[in-house]
Each structure stands twice: as structure tokens, then as C-alpha cells.
mmCIF file of C-alpha atoms and ligand atoms in Angstrom:
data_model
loop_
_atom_site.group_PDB
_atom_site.id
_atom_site.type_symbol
_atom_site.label_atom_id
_atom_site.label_comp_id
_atom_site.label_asym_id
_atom_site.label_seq_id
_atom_site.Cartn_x
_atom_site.Cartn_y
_atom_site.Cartn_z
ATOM 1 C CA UNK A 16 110.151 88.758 119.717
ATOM 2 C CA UNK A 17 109.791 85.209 119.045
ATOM 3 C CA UNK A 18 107.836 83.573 121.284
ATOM 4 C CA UNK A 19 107.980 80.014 123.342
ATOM 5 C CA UNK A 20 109.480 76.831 122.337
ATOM 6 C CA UNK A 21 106.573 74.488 122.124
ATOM 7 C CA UNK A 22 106.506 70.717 121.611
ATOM 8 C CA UNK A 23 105.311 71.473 118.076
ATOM 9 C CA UNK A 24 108.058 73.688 117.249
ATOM 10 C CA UNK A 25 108.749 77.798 118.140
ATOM 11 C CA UNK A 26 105.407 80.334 117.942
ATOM 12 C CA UNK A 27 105.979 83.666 116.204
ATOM 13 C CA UNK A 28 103.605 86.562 116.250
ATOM 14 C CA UNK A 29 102.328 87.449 112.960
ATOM 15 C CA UNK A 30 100.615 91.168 112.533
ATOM 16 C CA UNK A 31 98.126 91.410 110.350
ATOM 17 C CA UNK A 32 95.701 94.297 109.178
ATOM 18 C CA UNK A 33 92.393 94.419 110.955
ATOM 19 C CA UNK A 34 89.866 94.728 107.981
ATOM 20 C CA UNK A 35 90.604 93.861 104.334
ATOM 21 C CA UNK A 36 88.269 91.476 102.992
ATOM 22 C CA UNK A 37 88.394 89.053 102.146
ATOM 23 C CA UNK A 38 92.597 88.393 103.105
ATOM 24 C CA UNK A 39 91.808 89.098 106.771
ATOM 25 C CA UNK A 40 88.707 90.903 108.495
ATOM 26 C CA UNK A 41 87.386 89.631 112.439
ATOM 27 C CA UNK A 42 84.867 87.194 112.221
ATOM 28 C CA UNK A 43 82.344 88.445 114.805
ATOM 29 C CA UNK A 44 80.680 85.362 116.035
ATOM 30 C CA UNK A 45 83.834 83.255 116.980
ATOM 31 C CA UNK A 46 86.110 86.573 117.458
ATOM 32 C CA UNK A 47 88.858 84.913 114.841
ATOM 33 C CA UNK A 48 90.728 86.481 112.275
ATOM 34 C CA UNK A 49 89.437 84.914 108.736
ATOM 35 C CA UNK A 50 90.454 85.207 105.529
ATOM 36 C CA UNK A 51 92.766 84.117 102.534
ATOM 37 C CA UNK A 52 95.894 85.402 103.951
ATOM 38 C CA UNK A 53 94.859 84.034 107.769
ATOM 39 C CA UNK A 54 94.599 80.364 106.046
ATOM 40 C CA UNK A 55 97.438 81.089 103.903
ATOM 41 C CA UNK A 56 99.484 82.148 106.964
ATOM 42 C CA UNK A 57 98.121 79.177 109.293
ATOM 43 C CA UNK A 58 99.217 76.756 106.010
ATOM 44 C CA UNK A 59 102.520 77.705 106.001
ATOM 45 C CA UNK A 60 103.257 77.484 109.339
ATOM 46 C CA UNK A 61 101.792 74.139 109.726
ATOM 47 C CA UNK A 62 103.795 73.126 106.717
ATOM 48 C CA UNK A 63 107.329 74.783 108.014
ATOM 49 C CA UNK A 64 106.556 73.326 111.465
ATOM 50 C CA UNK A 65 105.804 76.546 113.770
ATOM 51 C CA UNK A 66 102.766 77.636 115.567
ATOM 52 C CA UNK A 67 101.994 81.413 114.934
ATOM 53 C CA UNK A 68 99.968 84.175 117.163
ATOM 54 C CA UNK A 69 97.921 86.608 115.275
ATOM 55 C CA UNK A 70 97.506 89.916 116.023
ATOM 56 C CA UNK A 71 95.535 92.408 113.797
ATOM 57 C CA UNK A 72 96.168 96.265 113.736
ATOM 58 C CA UNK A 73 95.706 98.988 111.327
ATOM 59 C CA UNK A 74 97.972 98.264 108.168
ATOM 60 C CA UNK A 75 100.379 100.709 108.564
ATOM 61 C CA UNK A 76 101.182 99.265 112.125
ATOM 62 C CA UNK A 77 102.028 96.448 109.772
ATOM 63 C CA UNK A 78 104.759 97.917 108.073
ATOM 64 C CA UNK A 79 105.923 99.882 110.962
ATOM 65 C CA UNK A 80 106.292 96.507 112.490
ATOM 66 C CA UNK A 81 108.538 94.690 110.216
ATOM 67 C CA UNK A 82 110.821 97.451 110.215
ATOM 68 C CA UNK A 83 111.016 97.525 113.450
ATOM 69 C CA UNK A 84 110.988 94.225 114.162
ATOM 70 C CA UNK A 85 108.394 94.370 116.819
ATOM 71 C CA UNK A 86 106.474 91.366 115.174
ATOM 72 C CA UNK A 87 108.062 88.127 113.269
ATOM 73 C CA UNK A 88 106.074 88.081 110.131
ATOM 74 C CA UNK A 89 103.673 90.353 108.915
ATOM 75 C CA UNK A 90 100.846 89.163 106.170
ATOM 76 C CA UNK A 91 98.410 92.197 104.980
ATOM 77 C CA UNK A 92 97.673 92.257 101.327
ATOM 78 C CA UNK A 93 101.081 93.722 101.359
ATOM 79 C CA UNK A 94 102.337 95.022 98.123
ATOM 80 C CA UNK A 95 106.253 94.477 97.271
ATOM 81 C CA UNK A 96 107.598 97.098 96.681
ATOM 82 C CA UNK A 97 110.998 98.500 95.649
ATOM 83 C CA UNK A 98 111.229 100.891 98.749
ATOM 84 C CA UNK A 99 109.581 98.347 100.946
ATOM 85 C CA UNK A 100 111.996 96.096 100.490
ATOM 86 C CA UNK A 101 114.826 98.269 101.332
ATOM 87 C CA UNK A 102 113.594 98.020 104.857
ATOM 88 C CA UNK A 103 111.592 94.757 105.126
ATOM 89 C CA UNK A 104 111.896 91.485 103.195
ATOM 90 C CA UNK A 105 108.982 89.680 101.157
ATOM 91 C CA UNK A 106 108.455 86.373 100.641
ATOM 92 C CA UNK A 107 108.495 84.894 97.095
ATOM 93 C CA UNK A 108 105.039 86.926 95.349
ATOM 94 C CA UNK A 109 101.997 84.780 96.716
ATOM 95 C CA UNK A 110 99.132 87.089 95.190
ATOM 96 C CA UNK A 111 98.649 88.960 91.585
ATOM 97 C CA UNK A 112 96.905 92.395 92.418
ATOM 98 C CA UNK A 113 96.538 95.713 91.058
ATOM 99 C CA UNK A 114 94.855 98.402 91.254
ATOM 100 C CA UNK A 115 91.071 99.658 90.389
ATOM 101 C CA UNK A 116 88.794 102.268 91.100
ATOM 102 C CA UNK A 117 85.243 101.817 92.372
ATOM 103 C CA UNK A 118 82.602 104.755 92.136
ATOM 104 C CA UNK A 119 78.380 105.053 92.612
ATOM 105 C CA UNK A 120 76.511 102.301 90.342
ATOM 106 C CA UNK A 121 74.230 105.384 89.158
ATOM 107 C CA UNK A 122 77.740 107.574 87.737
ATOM 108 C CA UNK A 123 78.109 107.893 84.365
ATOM 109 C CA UNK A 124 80.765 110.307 84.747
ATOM 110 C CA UNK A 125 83.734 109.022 85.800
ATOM 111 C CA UNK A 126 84.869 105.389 83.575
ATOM 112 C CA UNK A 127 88.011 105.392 84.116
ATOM 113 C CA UNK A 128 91.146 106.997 85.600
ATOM 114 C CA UNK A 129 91.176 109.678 83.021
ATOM 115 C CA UNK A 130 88.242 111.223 84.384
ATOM 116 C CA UNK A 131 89.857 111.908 87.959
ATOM 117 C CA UNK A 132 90.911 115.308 87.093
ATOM 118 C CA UNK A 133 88.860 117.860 89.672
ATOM 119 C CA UNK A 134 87.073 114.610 91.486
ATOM 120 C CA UNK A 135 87.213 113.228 95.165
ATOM 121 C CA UNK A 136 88.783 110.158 94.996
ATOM 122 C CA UNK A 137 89.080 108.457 98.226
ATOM 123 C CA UNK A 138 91.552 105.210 99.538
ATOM 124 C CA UNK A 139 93.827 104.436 102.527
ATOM 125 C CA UNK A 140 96.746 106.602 103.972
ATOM 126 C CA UNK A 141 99.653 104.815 103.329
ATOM 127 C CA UNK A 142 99.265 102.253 100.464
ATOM 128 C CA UNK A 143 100.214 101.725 96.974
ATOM 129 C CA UNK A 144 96.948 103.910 95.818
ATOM 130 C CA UNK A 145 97.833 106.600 97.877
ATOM 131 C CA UNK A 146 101.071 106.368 95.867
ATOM 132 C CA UNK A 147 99.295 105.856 92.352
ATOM 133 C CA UNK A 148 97.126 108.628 92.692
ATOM 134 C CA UNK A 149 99.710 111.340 94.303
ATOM 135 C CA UNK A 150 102.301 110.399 91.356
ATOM 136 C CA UNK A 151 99.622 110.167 88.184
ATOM 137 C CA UNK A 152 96.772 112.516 89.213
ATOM 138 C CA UNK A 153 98.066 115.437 90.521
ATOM 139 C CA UNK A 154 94.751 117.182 89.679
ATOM 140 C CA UNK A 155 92.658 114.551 91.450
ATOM 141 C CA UNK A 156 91.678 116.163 94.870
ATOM 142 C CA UNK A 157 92.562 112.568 97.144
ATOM 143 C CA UNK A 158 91.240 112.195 100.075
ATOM 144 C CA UNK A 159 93.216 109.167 102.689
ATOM 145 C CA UNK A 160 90.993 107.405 105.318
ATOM 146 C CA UNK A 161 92.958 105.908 108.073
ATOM 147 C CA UNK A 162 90.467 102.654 106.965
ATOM 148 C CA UNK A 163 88.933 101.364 103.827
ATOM 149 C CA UNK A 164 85.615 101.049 104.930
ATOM 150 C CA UNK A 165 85.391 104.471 105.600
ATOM 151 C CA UNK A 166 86.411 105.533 102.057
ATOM 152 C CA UNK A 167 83.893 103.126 100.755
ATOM 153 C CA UNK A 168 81.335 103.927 103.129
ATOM 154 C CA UNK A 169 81.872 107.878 102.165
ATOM 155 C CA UNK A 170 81.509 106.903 98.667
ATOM 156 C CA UNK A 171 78.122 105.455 98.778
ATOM 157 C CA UNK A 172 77.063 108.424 100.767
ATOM 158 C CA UNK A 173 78.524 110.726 97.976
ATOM 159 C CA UNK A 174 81.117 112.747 100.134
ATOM 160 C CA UNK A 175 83.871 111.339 97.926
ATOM 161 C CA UNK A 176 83.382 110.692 93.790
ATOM 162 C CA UNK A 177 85.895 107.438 93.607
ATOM 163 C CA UNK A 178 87.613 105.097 95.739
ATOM 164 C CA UNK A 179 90.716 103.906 94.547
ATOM 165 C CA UNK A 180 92.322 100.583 95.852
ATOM 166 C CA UNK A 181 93.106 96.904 95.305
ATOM 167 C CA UNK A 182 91.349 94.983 92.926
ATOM 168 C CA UNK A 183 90.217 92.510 94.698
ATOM 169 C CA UNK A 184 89.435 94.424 97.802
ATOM 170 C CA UNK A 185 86.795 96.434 95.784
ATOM 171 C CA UNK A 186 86.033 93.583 93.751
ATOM 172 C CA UNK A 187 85.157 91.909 97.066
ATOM 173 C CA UNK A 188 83.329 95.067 98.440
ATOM 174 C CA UNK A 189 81.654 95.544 95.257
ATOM 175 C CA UNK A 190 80.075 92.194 94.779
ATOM 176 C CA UNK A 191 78.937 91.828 98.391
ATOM 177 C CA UNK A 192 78.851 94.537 100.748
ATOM 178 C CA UNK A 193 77.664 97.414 98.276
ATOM 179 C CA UNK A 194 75.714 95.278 95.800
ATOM 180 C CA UNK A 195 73.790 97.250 93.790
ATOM 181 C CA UNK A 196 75.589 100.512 95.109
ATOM 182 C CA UNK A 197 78.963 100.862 94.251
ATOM 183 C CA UNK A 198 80.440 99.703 90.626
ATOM 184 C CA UNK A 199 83.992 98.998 89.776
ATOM 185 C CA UNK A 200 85.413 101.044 85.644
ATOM 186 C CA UNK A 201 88.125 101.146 84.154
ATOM 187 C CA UNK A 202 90.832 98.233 83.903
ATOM 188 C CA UNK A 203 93.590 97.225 86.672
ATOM 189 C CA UNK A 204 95.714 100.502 86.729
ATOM 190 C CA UNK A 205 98.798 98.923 88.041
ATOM 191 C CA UNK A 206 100.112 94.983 88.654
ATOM 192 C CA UNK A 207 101.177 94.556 92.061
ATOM 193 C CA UNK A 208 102.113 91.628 93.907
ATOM 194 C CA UNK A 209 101.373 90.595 97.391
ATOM 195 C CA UNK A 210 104.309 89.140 99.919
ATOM 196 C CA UNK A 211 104.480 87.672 102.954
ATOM 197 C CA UNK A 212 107.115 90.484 105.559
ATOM 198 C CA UNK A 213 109.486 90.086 107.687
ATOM 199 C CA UNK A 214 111.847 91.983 109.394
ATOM 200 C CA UNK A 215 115.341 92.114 107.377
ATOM 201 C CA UNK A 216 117.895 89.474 107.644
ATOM 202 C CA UNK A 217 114.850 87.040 109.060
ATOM 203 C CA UNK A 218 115.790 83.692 109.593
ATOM 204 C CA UNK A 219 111.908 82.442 108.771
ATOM 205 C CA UNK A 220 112.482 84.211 104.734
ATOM 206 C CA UNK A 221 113.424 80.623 103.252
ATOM 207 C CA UNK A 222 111.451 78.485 105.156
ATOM 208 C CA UNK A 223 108.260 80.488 104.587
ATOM 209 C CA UNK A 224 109.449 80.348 101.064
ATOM 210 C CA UNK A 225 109.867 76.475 100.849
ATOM 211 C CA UNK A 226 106.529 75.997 102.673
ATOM 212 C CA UNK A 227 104.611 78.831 100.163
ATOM 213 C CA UNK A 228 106.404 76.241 97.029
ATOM 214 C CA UNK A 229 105.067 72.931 98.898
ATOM 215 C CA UNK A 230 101.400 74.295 98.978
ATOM 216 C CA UNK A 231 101.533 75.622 95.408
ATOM 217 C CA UNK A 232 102.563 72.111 94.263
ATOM 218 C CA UNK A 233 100.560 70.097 96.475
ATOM 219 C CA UNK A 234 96.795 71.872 95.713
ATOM 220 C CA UNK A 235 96.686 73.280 99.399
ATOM 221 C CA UNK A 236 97.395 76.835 97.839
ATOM 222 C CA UNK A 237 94.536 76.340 95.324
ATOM 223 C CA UNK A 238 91.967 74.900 98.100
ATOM 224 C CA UNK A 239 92.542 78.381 99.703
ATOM 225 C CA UNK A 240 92.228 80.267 96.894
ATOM 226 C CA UNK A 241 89.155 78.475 95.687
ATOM 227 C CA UNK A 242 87.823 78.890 99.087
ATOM 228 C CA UNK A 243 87.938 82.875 99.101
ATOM 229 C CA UNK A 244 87.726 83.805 94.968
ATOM 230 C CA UNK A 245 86.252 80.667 93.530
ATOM 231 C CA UNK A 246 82.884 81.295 91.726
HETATM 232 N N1 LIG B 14 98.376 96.398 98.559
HETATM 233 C C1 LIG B 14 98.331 97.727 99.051
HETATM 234 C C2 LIG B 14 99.623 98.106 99.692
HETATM 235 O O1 LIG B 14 100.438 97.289 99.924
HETATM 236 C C3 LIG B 14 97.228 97.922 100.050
HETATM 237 C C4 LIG B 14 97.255 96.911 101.125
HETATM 238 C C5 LIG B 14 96.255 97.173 102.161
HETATM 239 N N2 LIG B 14 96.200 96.034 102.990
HETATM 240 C C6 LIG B 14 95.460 95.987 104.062
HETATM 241 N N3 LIG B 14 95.494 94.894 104.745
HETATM 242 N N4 LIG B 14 94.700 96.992 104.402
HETATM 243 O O2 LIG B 14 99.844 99.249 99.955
#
């Protein structure tokens, strides 16, 4: 589904997830898509010569879309993964993550993952802590939201004892949404890294790739970074 041939080289839709701060969430007042990934996206296609088209959905529209090939790239926090990439490629890894849990500021019960056992713990159908928790806490009751924010919102109203999710989505959440509310324990349960889909076989995998190196090396890729996790 690539898109028009432009005097500044081909456009190529790009799905995205619609809320996962801060790599891509709507800005309300100018109606964009912001966020690491939405300048890291917009970077390399400036630097690889293409214009892109960005289109936000829910995240597992994401990977639906790369494997069916619906959309050209596909840039969402996305974890690669061993069975992911048996059905989409990834980019070279342009993100550490992992994994973390997030519960009320005032609980002193749960401090890390080996106090799951019997407990709520809430995250997002279809990710890598959906994953985590199903395969290492079998006695954790888990709960899947169809969106983070609900999770997190049914945390601070109690419903659920934990959240489980990326680190620094709750990191992120933590610090600024639910200051004061919501606390992160334990350490990172699992090191993931983030990668820019495609569909298999793309023909945009090794530019993307070259255009990801040029930004490391020329500062661009630590302007952006600065930008969304500096201090
Ligand atoms: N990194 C995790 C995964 O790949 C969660 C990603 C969620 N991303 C998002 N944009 N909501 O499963």
C-alpha cells in the first residue's frame, strides 16, 4: 500500500499505537501524533528520503498490520520478538526496555513480582506482559485491558492490585500522570528491545536500518532521546 510518488521521494503509511506515552500519544491542541517514536519515525524518513503518513490505532492493529501488510512500517514500542519475527521483520533494536510493575504509592504489600501470587495484576491484551505474567505467574489472577490507561486508571481506583508493563511506559505514567498515586517496585523483570516493523521481505528493512545508524552517529538519535527521557 505504498502511497504516491512525490517530488521528495515515495510516502508510506506508518501505523502506530494510539496512546503510549511518551513514544506516541495525540497531542490534543494541534491533533498530531507526538512522541519519541513519532520523531524517531519522521527522522528516519527524512534521512532515507521518503515522506511517511501516520496513522494511529490500537496496538494490536499494529501487529495485525505488518502481517498483513495493510500498512508499510509499523513503529509502537514494539518488542522483538522471536515469534514476531517469524511473521514481521524489525529493524536493527532502536530502544532498551523491559518490563516493571507499578502498584498504589500507599501498598506495602506487594514489592516485587514475588508477591503476585493471589493479586490482580492488570496490563494490555496482547503484549509482552501479557506473555510474562501468563508464563511466570500462573497464580497471579491477570486481568488484560484492551488500553493501558485503563489498567492504570483501574489501579489507582483499586479494582486491580498491580499493573504490569514497560518500563518506561510506567516510568512515564508514574512520574507524571499519577504523581503521588501510583509507585513503580521491584527491578526490570525482563530486557526487551524495541524495533521498527515491517511487513516480511520489505524493501524499506535496510534503508530504515542505514538511516536508524546515520542518526545514532550523527547526535540526531540522542537529541530525540534527550528530548523525551532527558532529566
Ligand atoms: N513492548 C510491548 C510489546 O511489544 C508493549 C508495547 C505496547 N506498545 C504500545 N504502543 N501500546 O508487546
Amino acid at each position: 500500500s505504498s502511497g504516491d510518488e512525490g517530488k521528495s521521494g515515495k510516502s508510506y503509511t506508518v501505523a502506530t499505537d494510539n496512546n503510549f506515552v511518551p513514544f506516541e500519544f495525540l497531542n490534543e491542541d494541534t491533533g498530531e501524533m507526538e512522541g519519541f517514536d513519532m520523531d524517531l519515525i519522521r527522522a528516519v524518513a527524512d534521512e532515507a528520503g521518503f515522506e511517511v503518513e501516520i496513522e494511529s490505532m490500537k496496538f494490536d492493529g499494529v501487529v495485525a498490520g505488518m502481517q498483513s501488510g495493510r500498512y508499510d512500517i509499523g513503529i509502537a514500542g514494539m518488542t522483538i520478538t522471536e515469534e514476531r519475527a517469524e511473521t514481521i521483520d524489525f529493524s536493527e533494536p532502536y530502544y532498551d526496555a523491559g518490563l516493571t510493575i507499578a502498584v498504589q504509592e500507599s501498598n506495602s504489600d506487594i514489592k516485587s513480582e514475588d508477591d503476585l501470587a493471589g493479586k490482580k495484576v492488570g496490563t494490555r491484551s496482547g503484549t509482552t506482559s501479557e506473555q510474562y505474567l501468563k508464563e511466570n505467574h500462573p497464580d497471579a489472577e491477570v486481568v488484560t485491558f484492551p488500553g493501558i490507561v485503563e489498567a492504570y486508571m483501574d489501579l489507582q481506583a483499586g479494582r486491580v492490585d498491580a499493573v504490569m508493563y514497560d518500563v518506561p511506559n510506567v516510568k512515564y505514567y508514574v512520574n507524571n500522570d499519577a504523581k503521588g498515586e501510583l509507585k513503580t517496585v521491584g527491578e526490570t523483570l525482563q530486557g526487551e528491545q524495541y524495533g521498527i516493523a515491517f511487513p516480511k521481505d520489505s524493501e524499506l528493512v535496510d534503508p530504515a536500518n542505514e538511516a536508524l545508524q546515520t542518526l545514532i552517529d550523527n547526535g540526531t538519535y540522542d537529541d530525540i532521546y534527550e528530548e523525551w527521557f532527558g532529566e
